[in-house]
Coordinates of C-alpha atoms in Angstrom, one line a residue:
Chain A
M1 CA 20.1 47.5 -144.9
S2 CA 16.7 47.5 -146.4
D3 CA 16.1 51.0 -144.8
T4 CA 19.0 52.4 -146.4
S5 CA 18.2 51.0 -149.7
N6 CA 14.5 52.5 -149.0
M7 CA 16.0 56.0 -148.4
D8 CA 18.5 55.8 -151.2
A9 CA 15.4 54.8 -153.5
A10 CA 13.2 58.0 -152.1
A11 CA 16.2 59.8 -152.7
K12 CA 16.6 59.1 -156.2
K13 CA 13.0 59.1 -156.8
K14 CA 12.6 62.9 -154.8
M15 CA 15.9 63.8 -157.4
L16 CA 13.9 62.4 -160.6
L17 CA 10.6 64.2 -159.9
R18 CA 12.9 67.2 -159.5
E19 CA 14.6 66.8 -162.9
K20 CA 11.4 66.1 -164.4
R21 CA 9.5 69.4 -163.1
K22 CA 12.7 71.1 -164.2
Q23 CA 12.5 69.8 -168.1
Q24 CA 8.8 70.7 -168.0
M25 CA 9.5 74.4 -167.3
Q26 CA 13.0 74.8 -168.8
S27 CA 11.6 74.2 -172.5
K28 CA 11.6 77.4 -174.6
G29 CA 8.0 78.7 -174.8
A30 CA 6.8 76.1 -172.0
G31 CA 6.0 79.1 -169.6
S32 CA 3.7 80.7 -172.2
N33 CA 2.0 77.3 -172.9
R34 CA 1.0 76.1 -169.9
L35 CA -0.4 79.6 -169.0
Q36 CA -2.1 79.5 -172.5
K37 CA -3.5 76.1 -171.8
I38 CA -5.1 77.4 -168.3
V39 CA -6.6 80.8 -170.2
G40 CA -7.9 78.9 -173.1
G41 CA -9.6 76.3 -171.2
A42 CA -11.5 79.2 -169.5
N43 CA -12.0 81.3 -172.6
S44 CA -10.5 83.9 -170.1
L45 CA -8.6 87.3 -171.3
M46 CA -6.0 86.9 -169.0
T47 CA -2.2 87.3 -170.5
S48 CA -0.5 84.1 -171.2
D49 CA 2.9 85.8 -171.2
S50 CA 5.4 84.1 -168.9
V51 CA 8.3 85.1 -166.9
L52 CA 10.1 82.3 -167.6
D53 CA 10.3 83.1 -171.3
K54 CA 11.9 86.5 -170.8
P55 CA 15.8 86.3 -170.0
K56 CA 17.4 86.1 -166.7
P57 CA 18.9 89.1 -165.2
A58 CA 22.6 88.9 -164.7
P59 CA 23.8 87.6 -161.4
P60 CA 25.1 90.1 -158.9
V61 CA 28.4 91.3 -159.6
K62 CA 31.2 90.6 -157.0
N63 CA 32.4 93.7 -155.8
D64 CA 36.0 93.6 -154.2
T65 CA 35.6 97.3 -153.5
L66 CA 34.6 96.2 -149.8
D67 CA 38.4 94.9 -149.4
L68 CA 39.8 98.2 -150.2
F69 CA 37.3 99.4 -147.8
N70 CA 38.5 96.9 -145.1
Q71 CA 41.8 97.8 -145.6
A72 CA 40.7 101.6 -145.2
G73 CA 38.6 100.6 -142.2
S74 CA 40.5 97.9 -140.5
P75 CA 39.9 98.3 -136.5
E76 CA 43.6 96.9 -136.0
T77 CA 45.5 99.8 -137.7
G78 CA 43.8 102.2 -135.3
D79 CA 45.3 105.2 -137.6
I80 CA 43.5 107.0 -139.9
P81 CA 44.6 105.8 -143.3
N82 CA 46.6 107.6 -145.8
M83 CA 43.8 109.6 -147.9
F84 CA 46.0 110.2 -150.5
D85 CA 47.6 106.4 -150.8
L86 CA 43.9 104.9 -151.0
M87 CA 42.6 107.9 -153.5
K88 CA 45.6 106.4 -155.7
G89 CA 43.9 103.2 -155.8
M90 CA 41.0 104.8 -157.2
G91 CA 39.2 105.8 -160.3
G92 CA 42.4 106.0 -162.3
E93 CA 46.2 106.4 -162.5
D94 CA 46.6 110.2 -161.2
G95 CA 44.0 109.2 -158.4
G96 CA 40.8 111.0 -157.8
M97 CA 37.7 109.9 -156.6
P98 CA 34.8 107.7 -158.9
D99 CA 32.5 109.7 -159.9
M100 CA 29.6 110.2 -157.2
S101 CA 26.9 110.2 -159.9
Q102 CA 28.3 107.2 -161.5
L103 CA 28.0 105.4 -158.5
M104 CA 24.5 106.4 -157.7
Q105 CA 23.4 105.6 -161.4
Q106 CA 25.3 102.2 -160.8
F107 CA 23.3 102.0 -157.4
T108 CA 19.7 102.4 -158.8
Q109 CA 20.7 100.8 -162.3
N110 CA 21.9 97.3 -159.6
A111 CA 18.8 98.1 -158.0
G112 CA 16.3 97.9 -160.6
G113 CA 16.8 101.1 -162.4
I114 CA 15.1 104.6 -162.0
P115 CA 11.4 104.0 -163.1
G116 CA 10.7 105.5 -166.5
Q117 CA 14.0 106.2 -167.4
E118 CA 16.0 103.9 -169.9
S119 CA 19.4 102.7 -168.5
A120 CA 22.2 104.6 -170.5
A121 CA 25.2 102.8 -171.2
M122 CA 27.9 103.9 -168.8
V123 CA 31.0 105.9 -169.9
A124 CA 34.0 104.9 -168.2
P125 CA 35.7 107.3 -165.6
E126 CA 39.0 107.6 -167.7
V127 CA 36.9 108.8 -170.7
Q128 CA 34.8 111.1 -168.4
K129 CA 37.8 112.9 -167.1
Y130 CA 39.6 112.9 -170.7
H131 CA 36.1 114.4 -171.6
T132 CA 36.5 117.3 -168.5
D133 CA 40.0 117.9 -169.0
K134 CA 39.7 118.3 -172.7
L135 CA 36.5 121.2 -171.8
K136 CA 38.9 123.0 -169.3
Q137 CA 41.9 123.1 -171.3
F138 CA 39.7 124.2 -174.3
K139 CA 38.0 127.0 -172.2
Y140 CA 41.4 128.2 -170.4
R141 CA 43.1 128.8 -173.7
I142 CA 39.8 130.2 -175.2
L143 CA 40.7 132.6 -172.1
F144 CA 44.3 133.1 -172.9
V145 CA 43.7 134.3 -176.3
K146 CA 40.9 136.1 -175.3
W147 CA 42.4 138.1 -172.6
F148 CA 46.2 138.6 -173.8
F149 CA 45.7 138.9 -177.6
V150 CA 42.3 140.6 -178.0
L151 CA 41.4 142.4 -174.5
L152 CA 44.6 143.4 -173.7
P153 CA 46.1 145.0 -176.6
Y154 CA 42.6 146.5 -177.6
L155 CA 42.2 147.9 -174.2
Y156 CA 45.8 149.4 -174.5
L157 CA 44.6 151.1 -177.9
L158 CA 41.5 152.0 -176.5
T159 CA 43.2 154.3 -174.2
H160 CA 45.8 155.5 -176.6
P161 CA 43.4 156.9 -179.7
E162 CA 45.7 158.3 -181.3
N163 CA 46.8 155.0 -182.8
S164 CA 45.9 154.1 -186.3
L165 CA 45.4 150.4 -185.9
L166 CA 42.0 150.2 -184.5
G167 CA 39.3 151.7 -187.3
D168 CA 36.7 154.5 -186.1
F169 CA 34.5 151.9 -185.4
L170 CA 36.6 150.2 -183.1
N171 CA 38.1 153.3 -181.3
D172 CA 34.9 155.1 -180.4
K173 CA 34.9 154.1 -176.7
R174 CA 30.6 154.2 -176.9
N175 CA 31.1 151.0 -178.9
F176 CA 33.1 149.1 -176.3
L177 CA 30.0 147.4 -174.6
M178 CA 29.0 146.5 -178.1
I179 CA 32.3 145.0 -179.0
F180 CA 33.0 143.1 -175.5
S181 CA 29.1 141.6 -175.9
T182 CA 30.0 140.6 -179.8
L183 CA 33.7 138.9 -177.8
E184 CA 31.7 137.2 -175.0
V185 CA 29.4 135.7 -177.6
L186 CA 32.1 134.6 -180.0
S187 CA 33.8 132.6 -177.1
I188 CA 30.7 131.4 -175.3
S189 CA 29.4 130.2 -179.0
L190 CA 33.1 128.3 -179.5
N191 CA 33.2 126.9 -176.2
F192 CA 29.5 125.2 -176.8
A193 CA 30.5 124.0 -180.4
F194 CA 33.8 122.4 -178.7
A195 CA 31.8 120.9 -176.1
K196 CA 29.1 119.2 -178.4
N197 CA 32.2 118.0 -180.8
L198 CA 33.6 116.4 -177.6
E199 CA 30.0 114.7 -176.5
Q200 CA 29.7 113.0 -179.9
K201 CA 33.4 111.6 -179.6
T202 CA 33.1 110.4 -176.1
K203 CA 29.4 110.1 -176.0
F204 CA 29.4 111.3 -172.4
K205 CA 27.2 114.8 -171.6
E206 CA 28.5 116.9 -168.9
V207 CA 25.6 118.0 -166.6
P208 CA 26.1 122.0 -166.3
G209 CA 26.5 122.7 -162.6
G210 CA 28.4 120.0 -161.8
K211 CA 27.5 116.4 -160.4
W212 CA 25.3 117.8 -157.4
V213 CA 22.4 118.7 -160.4
S214 CA 22.4 115.4 -161.5
Y215 CA 21.7 114.0 -158.0
L216 CA 18.3 116.0 -158.7
A217 CA 17.1 113.0 -161.1
Y218 CA 16.9 111.1 -157.8
I219 CA 14.1 112.9 -156.6
P220 CA 10.7 110.6 -157.4
Q221 CA 9.0 112.1 -160.3
G222 CA 5.8 113.7 -159.3
I223 CA 7.0 115.4 -156.4
V224 CA 7.7 118.4 -158.3
P225 CA 5.3 119.5 -160.9
F226 CA 8.2 120.2 -163.7
D227 CA 11.4 118.9 -164.9
L228 CA 13.7 120.4 -161.8
V229 CA 17.0 118.7 -163.6
K230 CA 16.3 120.5 -166.8
I231 CA 15.4 123.5 -165.6
V232 CA 18.1 123.8 -163.0
G233 CA 20.5 122.6 -165.8
T234 CA 19.7 125.3 -167.8
A235 CA 19.8 127.9 -164.9
M236 CA 23.5 126.8 -164.3
T237 CA 24.4 127.1 -168.2
W238 CA 23.4 130.7 -167.7
L239 CA 24.7 131.1 -164.5
G240 CA 28.2 130.2 -166.2
V241 CA 27.8 132.4 -169.0
V242 CA 27.2 135.5 -166.4
N243 CA 30.1 134.1 -164.6
G244 CA 32.6 134.4 -167.2
A245 CA 31.4 137.8 -168.5
L246 CA 31.9 138.9 -165.1
V247 CA 35.1 137.6 -165.0
D248 CA 36.1 139.0 -168.2
F249 CA 34.9 142.4 -167.2
S250 CA 36.7 142.5 -164.2
F251 CA 40.4 141.6 -166.0
I252 CA 39.0 144.8 -168.1
V253 CA 38.5 146.7 -165.3
L254 CA 42.2 145.5 -163.8
V255 CA 43.9 146.1 -167.1
L256 CA 42.5 149.9 -167.3
V257 CA 43.3 150.2 -163.5
L258 CA 46.9 149.3 -164.1
L259 CA 47.6 151.2 -167.5
S260 CA 46.1 154.3 -165.4
Y261 CA 48.5 153.5 -162.5
Y262 CA 51.7 153.0 -164.4
H263 CA 50.8 155.7 -167.2
V264 CA 51.5 153.4 -169.7
Chain B
M1 CA 2.1 53.7 -168.6
S2 CA 5.2 51.9 -168.0
D3 CA 6.4 50.3 -164.7
F4 CA 9.1 53.1 -164.1
D5 CA 6.1 56.1 -165.1
E6 CA 4.0 54.4 -162.6
E7 CA 6.9 54.5 -160.0
L8 CA 7.9 58.0 -160.9
Q9 CA 4.4 59.3 -159.9
A10 CA 4.6 61.4 -157.0
E11 CA 2.5 60.6 -154.1
P12 CA -0.6 62.5 -153.4
N13 CA 0.5 63.6 -149.4
L14 CA 3.3 65.6 -147.7
K15 CA 4.8 62.7 -146.3
E16 CA 8.0 63.2 -148.0
L17 CA 7.9 66.9 -146.7
I18 CA 7.0 66.1 -143.3
S19 CA 9.4 63.0 -142.7
S20 CA 12.4 65.2 -144.7
E21 CA 15.3 65.7 -142.2
T22 CA 16.9 68.6 -144.1
Y23 CA 14.4 71.1 -144.4
K24 CA 15.3 74.5 -142.6
W25 CA 12.7 76.7 -144.7
I26 CA 9.4 75.8 -145.5
F27 CA 6.9 78.5 -147.3
V28 CA 3.3 78.0 -148.1
G29 CA 1.8 80.6 -150.2
G30 CA -0.8 81.1 -152.8
K31 CA -3.6 83.3 -153.5
G32 CA -6.0 85.0 -151.0
G33 CA -8.7 83.1 -149.4
V34 CA -7.6 79.6 -150.4
G35 CA -6.7 78.6 -146.8
K36 CA -2.7 78.9 -146.6
T37 CA -3.0 79.5 -142.9
T38 CA -5.0 76.6 -142.0
T39 CA -2.4 74.4 -144.4
S40 CA 0.7 76.0 -142.9
S41 CA -1.0 75.5 -139.2
S42 CA -1.5 71.9 -140.5
I43 CA 1.9 71.5 -141.8
A44 CA 3.6 73.0 -138.6
I45 CA 1.2 70.3 -136.8
Q46 CA 2.2 67.4 -138.8
L47 CA 5.9 68.3 -138.3
A48 CA 5.4 68.8 -134.7
T49 CA 3.7 65.7 -134.0
K50 CA 5.8 63.4 -136.4
N51 CA 9.1 64.6 -135.0
P52 CA 9.0 65.2 -131.4
N53 CA 12.6 65.7 -131.2
K54 CA 12.5 68.8 -133.2
N55 CA 11.7 72.4 -132.7
Y56 CA 9.7 74.1 -135.2
L57 CA 8.8 78.1 -135.8
L58 CA 5.7 78.7 -137.7
I59 CA 6.1 82.7 -138.5
S60 CA 3.3 84.9 -140.2
T61 CA 4.4 87.2 -142.6
D62 CA 0.7 88.4 -144.0
P63 CA -0.1 91.6 -142.5
A64 CA -3.1 90.6 -141.7
H65 CA -2.4 88.0 -139.4
N66 CA -4.3 85.2 -139.0
L67 CA -2.5 82.6 -136.8
S68 CA -3.9 83.4 -133.6
D69 CA -7.3 82.9 -134.6
A70 CA -6.1 79.7 -136.6
F71 CA -5.0 78.2 -132.7
G72 CA -7.4 80.0 -130.9
E73 CA -4.7 81.7 -128.6
K74 CA -3.0 84.9 -129.0
F75 CA 0.7 85.2 -130.6
G76 CA 3.0 88.2 -130.8
K77 CA 6.0 89.1 -132.2
D78 CA 8.0 87.0 -130.0
A79 CA 7.7 83.1 -130.5
K80 CA 5.6 81.6 -128.2
K81 CA 4.9 77.9 -127.7
V82 CA 1.5 76.5 -129.0
S83 CA -0.6 75.3 -125.8
G84 CA -0.5 71.7 -125.9
L85 CA 2.5 71.3 -128.1
N86 CA 6.1 71.7 -126.8
N87 CA 7.8 71.5 -130.0
L88 CA 6.0 73.9 -131.8
S89 CA 6.0 78.2 -131.4
C90 CA 4.1 80.5 -133.5
M91 CA 5.2 84.3 -134.5
E92 CA 3.1 87.3 -135.8
I93 CA 5.5 90.0 -136.9
D94 CA 4.4 93.6 -135.9
P95 CA 6.1 96.5 -138.1
S96 CA 5.9 98.4 -135.2
A97 CA 6.8 96.7 -132.3
A98 CA 9.4 95.1 -134.3
L99 CA 11.1 98.6 -135.2
K100 CA 10.4 100.0 -131.7
D101 CA 12.5 96.8 -130.3
M102 CA 15.4 97.7 -132.9
N103 CA 15.7 101.2 -131.2
D104 CA 15.4 100.1 -127.9
M105 CA 18.6 97.6 -128.9
S106 CA 20.5 100.3 -130.6
V107 CA 19.9 102.7 -127.5
A108 CA 21.1 100.2 -125.2
K109 CA 24.4 99.4 -126.9
Q110 CA 25.0 103.4 -127.4
G111 CA 24.3 103.5 -123.4
D112 CA 23.5 106.9 -123.6
A113 CA 20.1 107.8 -121.5
E114 CA 19.9 111.2 -123.4
K115 CA 19.6 109.7 -126.9
Q116 CA 16.1 107.8 -125.7
G117 CA 14.7 111.3 -125.9
S118 CA 13.3 111.8 -129.3
L119 CA 13.5 108.6 -131.1
N120 CA 12.3 106.4 -128.7
D121 CA 9.2 108.9 -128.6
L122 CA 8.7 108.9 -131.7
L123 CA 8.1 105.7 -132.0
S124 CA 6.4 104.7 -128.7
G125 CA 4.2 107.5 -127.7
G126 CA 5.6 110.8 -128.4
N127 CA 3.7 112.8 -131.4
G128 CA 1.2 110.1 -131.3
G129 CA 3.7 107.4 -132.3
M130 CA 4.0 109.1 -135.3
L131 CA 7.2 107.8 -136.8
S132 CA 5.7 103.9 -136.1
E133 CA 2.8 105.0 -137.8
L134 CA 4.5 105.9 -140.4
T135 CA 7.1 103.3 -140.9
G136 CA 4.5 100.8 -140.4
S137 CA 2.6 101.8 -143.3
I138 CA 5.7 101.5 -145.5
P139 CA 4.9 99.2 -148.4
G140 CA 6.9 96.0 -148.3
I141 CA 8.0 97.1 -144.2
D142 CA 6.2 93.3 -143.4
E143 CA 8.3 91.6 -145.9
A144 CA 11.1 93.5 -144.8
L145 CA 11.0 92.8 -141.1
S146 CA 10.0 89.1 -142.0
F147 CA 13.5 89.1 -143.7
M148 CA 14.9 90.1 -140.9
E149 CA 13.8 87.7 -138.5
V150 CA 15.1 85.1 -141.2
L151 CA 18.7 87.0 -141.2
K152 CA 18.5 86.8 -137.3
H153 CA 18.0 82.9 -137.3
I154 CA 20.8 82.5 -140.0
K155 CA 22.9 84.7 -137.9
K156 CA 22.2 82.5 -134.8
Q157 CA 22.9 79.3 -136.9
S158 CA 26.5 80.6 -137.9
V159 CA 27.4 82.1 -134.7
D160 CA 26.3 79.0 -132.2
D161 CA 27.8 76.4 -134.6
N162 CA 27.7 73.7 -132.3
E163 CA 24.4 74.2 -130.7
G164 CA 22.6 74.9 -133.8
S165 CA 19.4 77.4 -134.1
E166 CA 16.5 77.5 -131.4
F167 CA 14.5 75.9 -134.3
D168 CA 15.0 73.1 -136.9
T169 CA 12.9 74.3 -139.4
I170 CA 10.8 77.2 -139.9
I171 CA 7.3 77.4 -141.6
F172 CA 6.2 80.9 -143.0
D173 CA 2.4 81.5 -143.2
T174 CA 2.8 84.3 -146.2
A175 CA 0.8 87.1 -147.8
P176 CA -0.8 86.7 -150.9
T177 CA 1.2 85.8 -153.4
G178 CA 2.4 89.2 -154.7
H179 CA 3.8 90.4 -151.3
T180 CA 5.5 86.7 -150.8
L181 CA 7.1 87.3 -154.5
R182 CA 8.1 90.5 -153.3
F183 CA 9.9 89.0 -149.9
L184 CA 11.6 86.1 -152.0
Q185 CA 13.0 88.5 -154.3
L186 CA 15.2 90.5 -151.2
P187 CA 18.1 88.2 -150.9
T188 CA 18.7 89.1 -154.4
T189 CA 17.8 92.9 -154.1
M190 CA 19.9 93.3 -151.1
S191 CA 22.7 91.6 -152.3
K192 CA 23.0 93.9 -155.6
L193 CA 22.3 96.9 -152.8
L194 CA 25.1 96.0 -150.7
D195 CA 27.5 95.3 -153.7
T196 CA 26.9 99.1 -154.9
F197 CA 26.8 100.2 -151.3
G198 CA 30.5 99.1 -151.2
G199 CA 31.4 101.0 -153.8
L200 CA 29.7 104.2 -152.3
T201 CA 31.4 103.9 -148.9
K202 CA 34.6 103.3 -150.8
S203 CA 34.7 106.5 -152.0
I204 CA 33.3 108.3 -149.1
G205 CA 34.9 105.9 -146.3
P206 CA 38.2 107.3 -146.3
M207 CA 37.0 111.1 -146.6
M208 CA 34.7 109.9 -143.5
N209 CA 37.3 108.6 -141.4
S210 CA 39.4 111.7 -142.0
F211 CA 36.7 114.0 -140.3
G212 CA 36.1 111.2 -137.6
G213 CA 37.2 113.3 -134.7
L214 CA 34.5 116.1 -135.6
G215 CA 31.5 114.0 -135.4
K216 CA 30.8 111.7 -132.8
G217 CA 28.6 108.7 -132.8
F218 CA 29.5 107.8 -136.4
D219 CA 32.0 105.1 -136.5
I220 CA 32.9 104.0 -140.1
N221 CA 34.5 101.0 -139.5
A222 CA 31.4 99.7 -137.3
V223 CA 29.3 100.6 -140.1
N224 CA 31.5 98.6 -142.6
Q225 CA 31.8 95.5 -140.4
Q226 CA 27.8 95.2 -140.2
M227 CA 27.8 95.8 -144.1
E228 CA 30.4 92.8 -144.3
E229 CA 28.4 91.0 -141.8
L230 CA 25.0 91.6 -143.3
K231 CA 26.2 90.9 -147.0
T232 CA 27.3 87.2 -145.7
N233 CA 24.1 86.8 -144.3
V234 CA 22.2 87.7 -146.9
E235 CA 24.3 85.5 -149.5
I236 CA 23.5 82.5 -147.0
I237 CA 19.9 83.2 -147.0
R238 CA 20.1 83.1 -150.9
D239 CA 22.4 80.0 -151.1
Q240 CA 19.6 78.3 -148.6
F241 CA 16.8 79.5 -150.2
T242 CA 17.6 78.0 -153.5
D243 CA 19.1 74.7 -152.1
P244 CA 16.0 72.3 -153.2
S245 CA 17.2 70.2 -150.1
L246 CA 16.7 73.2 -147.1
T247 CA 14.1 75.0 -148.9
T248 CA 10.4 74.6 -150.3
F249 CA 7.6 76.3 -151.6
V250 CA 4.2 74.4 -150.9
C251 CA 1.5 76.1 -153.3
V252 CA -2.2 76.4 -151.8
C253 CA -4.9 76.7 -154.2
I254 CA -8.6 75.8 -154.7
S255 CA -9.8 74.5 -157.9
E256 CA -11.2 77.5 -159.8
F257 CA -9.4 79.0 -162.8
L258 CA -8.1 82.1 -161.1
S259 CA -6.2 80.2 -158.3
L260 CA -5.4 78.0 -161.2
Y261 CA -3.8 80.5 -162.9
E262 CA -2.1 82.5 -160.3
T263 CA -0.6 79.0 -159.2
E264 CA 0.8 78.7 -162.3
R265 CA 2.3 82.3 -162.3
L266 CA 3.4 81.4 -159.1
I267 CA 5.3 78.3 -159.9
Q268 CA 6.6 79.8 -162.7
E269 CA 7.9 83.3 -161.0
L270 CA 9.2 80.7 -158.2
N271 CA 11.1 78.4 -160.8
S272 CA 12.9 81.9 -162.1
Y273 CA 14.1 82.5 -158.6
D274 CA 15.5 78.9 -158.4
M275 CA 13.4 78.0 -155.8
D276 CA 12.0 74.3 -155.1
V277 CA 8.1 73.7 -155.7
S278 CA 7.1 69.8 -155.5
N279 CA 4.0 70.3 -153.4
I280 CA 0.7 71.7 -154.3
V281 CA -2.4 71.3 -151.6
I282 CA -5.7 71.8 -153.4
N283 CA -8.3 72.8 -150.5
Q284 CA -11.8 73.3 -150.4
L285 CA -13.0 70.2 -152.6
L286 CA -16.6 68.9 -152.5
F287 CA -16.2 65.5 -153.5
A288 CA -20.1 65.3 -154.3
D289 CA -19.9 62.5 -156.3
G290 CA -22.4 59.6 -155.2
D291 CA -25.4 60.4 -153.1
D292 CA -25.2 63.9 -152.8
E293 CA -28.8 65.7 -152.5
C294 CA -27.3 69.1 -152.7
K295 CA -27.6 70.3 -156.6
R296 CA -25.3 73.3 -155.7
C297 CA -22.4 71.0 -154.4
I298 CA -23.1 68.5 -157.6
A299 CA -22.9 71.5 -160.0
R300 CA -19.7 73.0 -158.2
W301 CA -17.9 69.8 -157.6
K302 CA -18.5 69.5 -161.6
M303 CA -16.6 72.7 -162.2
Q304 CA -14.2 71.5 -159.8
K305 CA -13.4 68.2 -161.4
K306 CA -13.0 70.0 -164.8
Y307 CA -9.9 72.2 -162.9
L308 CA -8.8 69.2 -161.3
G309 CA -8.4 67.6 -164.3
E310 CA -6.0 70.5 -165.6
I311 CA -4.2 70.3 -162.3
D312 CA -3.4 66.7 -162.8
D313 CA -2.4 67.3 -166.2
L314 CA -0.1 70.4 -165.4
Y315 CA 1.4 69.2 -162.2
E316 CA 2.2 65.4 -163.0
F317 CA 5.3 65.3 -160.9
Y318 CA 4.2 67.4 -158.2
H319 CA 2.6 65.9 -154.7
L320 CA -0.7 67.1 -155.4
V321 CA -2.6 66.7 -152.1
K322 CA -6.6 66.9 -152.5
M323 CA -8.5 68.4 -149.3
P324 CA -12.3 68.4 -148.5
L325 CA -14.3 71.4 -147.8
C326 CA -15.8 70.9 -144.3
A327 CA -18.8 71.7 -142.7
G328 CA -17.2 73.4 -139.8
E329 CA -14.2 75.8 -139.7
V330 CA -10.6 74.7 -139.5
R331 CA -10.0 76.8 -136.4
G332 CA -8.3 75.6 -132.9
L333 CA -5.9 72.6 -132.0
D334 CA -8.1 70.2 -132.0
N335 CA -10.0 70.6 -135.5
L336 CA -6.3 71.4 -137.1
K337 CA -5.1 68.5 -135.9
K338 CA -7.7 66.2 -137.4
F339 CA -7.3 68.4 -140.4
S340 CA -3.9 68.0 -140.7
E341 CA -3.7 64.0 -140.9
Y342 CA -5.3 63.9 -144.2
L343 CA -2.1 65.8 -145.8
Y344 CA 0.2 63.0 -143.8
N345 CA -2.4 60.5 -145.2
E346 CA -4.1 61.3 -148.5
F347 CA -8.2 62.1 -148.0
D348 CA -10.1 59.6 -149.3
P349 CA -13.5 61.0 -150.1
V350 CA -15.5 57.1 -149.0
T351 CA -13.4 56.1 -146.3
N352 CA -13.0 59.8 -144.6
K353 CA -16.0 61.1 -145.4
D354 CA -16.3 61.5 -141.4
L355 CA -13.5 64.6 -141.6
V356 CA -16.3 66.9 -143.6
F357 CA -18.6 66.7 -140.4
S358 CA -16.5 66.0 -137.6
L359 CA -14.8 69.1 -136.6
K360 CA -15.8 70.9 -133.4
H361 CA -17.9 74.3 -133.2
D362 CA -17.5 75.5 -129.7
F363 CA -15.5 78.7 -130.3

């Protein structure tokens, strides 16, 4: 009996001491005060900033994605799971895989963040999808208008120089390249202006060249002597512009071939 | 001081730690050169001698291992019993050997002799053991491997629930402060990483499964299973490390400014991880009062007393164990046994002064 009561007393004392130690550390500014006491007494230049005075990081968020993965990789099924059914469960109503770069960002942020970079606010996948879709929609509308309402009639009229609709300047085939370049610059400018406007609304900036360029950000700084992401991004942007011009040029060639073939 | 306050004084010894029935993990750490290995070895010896029915394991996580030197016998990456103590084993983690072990195990699992080729050669001898040297020098590799050792024991505990783990308590002789803090952050960091990996594999997993027939050797189901297991074990470790009845950290310091400062920072950092710290061992004290003729010792003791006063003030509710600086080195089992007694029964500089000059020197 006395042994039990001794043990209880010892356990109680242990708990009380623990409480007292916790109280000592938990009061506001306690950490830096204690360090200041040590540092001050020794006339030292060591810092008295305390880790206890910093806000505590959020605990790891429980991720039940592993449950979904469990369904996919369950050894009992033995069958290759239906990919489409799985993808329906991911990334929104229309299905589709979550953005890899977003997952990688989440990875680095949870692991402590990429050194030297501020943590950006995460944009919801639905907003990103909306942004991308909107951009594509605008691009294809501009393309449609450019091809069927500008280039096609222009090319038809250009192959019929007797028309009175185009003026001398536009009828002159020597000016074609200049007119074509002007048209390209206009459509590209419209695309960029629309993209910038949309970025301000959605707070999401699409990486030129796609997600793969954003993975370059994970190459540690110092391995390459320049800002690789920026350079590759710029190169991809220019490549996009050149591609667009080439596609339009191909359309022009196709139209001219068809016009001459059908003697229109 | 009231009676209650007097009763609430923490005893200046490690009796509570050594007599505890519940501790599974005991960390011993502090600044470099303060006597961590001596203290961790002494604690391990006291645990083993006072609790003969239990088994203890002392692991060194310091890349500059000292355990073999402390006990005067060679220890390696596998737990080996200390000569003269049946219930105490020691282990020094060696990164390159541990990595080679892992490779051997995985090759054995795969059961394919051809695959032993290049990786095994790289790890053991081929190309001068290049991979082994490279991986062995990765910063944090010692902490990672020590953590894997912890995982192994946790796994054993959960699998052999009836029999329990081979060891009742594991004592860690840790590396100097920075390394140890990194090690202690591993459960939280790994938990976050595994959560995010779950998200990544969720998106890649079905795709990899559909290509399952094309590539051999990559079984996404097995990877998922291992990750789940790892996640569970990491969370068990995190819970155990923050449970004050299961895990405690013994801080070792000396009575000087830098050591005191670093001890306080360490304790604050451990508090931020919710780790229990209740014992502080203050080593290398001179106790040069009375008739000491050495002027240097008297001057140094005066300086130590100043910081001892601060320690008593700051750590009022901690078990402060004051240990003497001995004339000889505390090496070898016999010397460690003598020294370790005064962790259990507090050292009195008057009645126990024989300890200072009684240690053997024949190494």
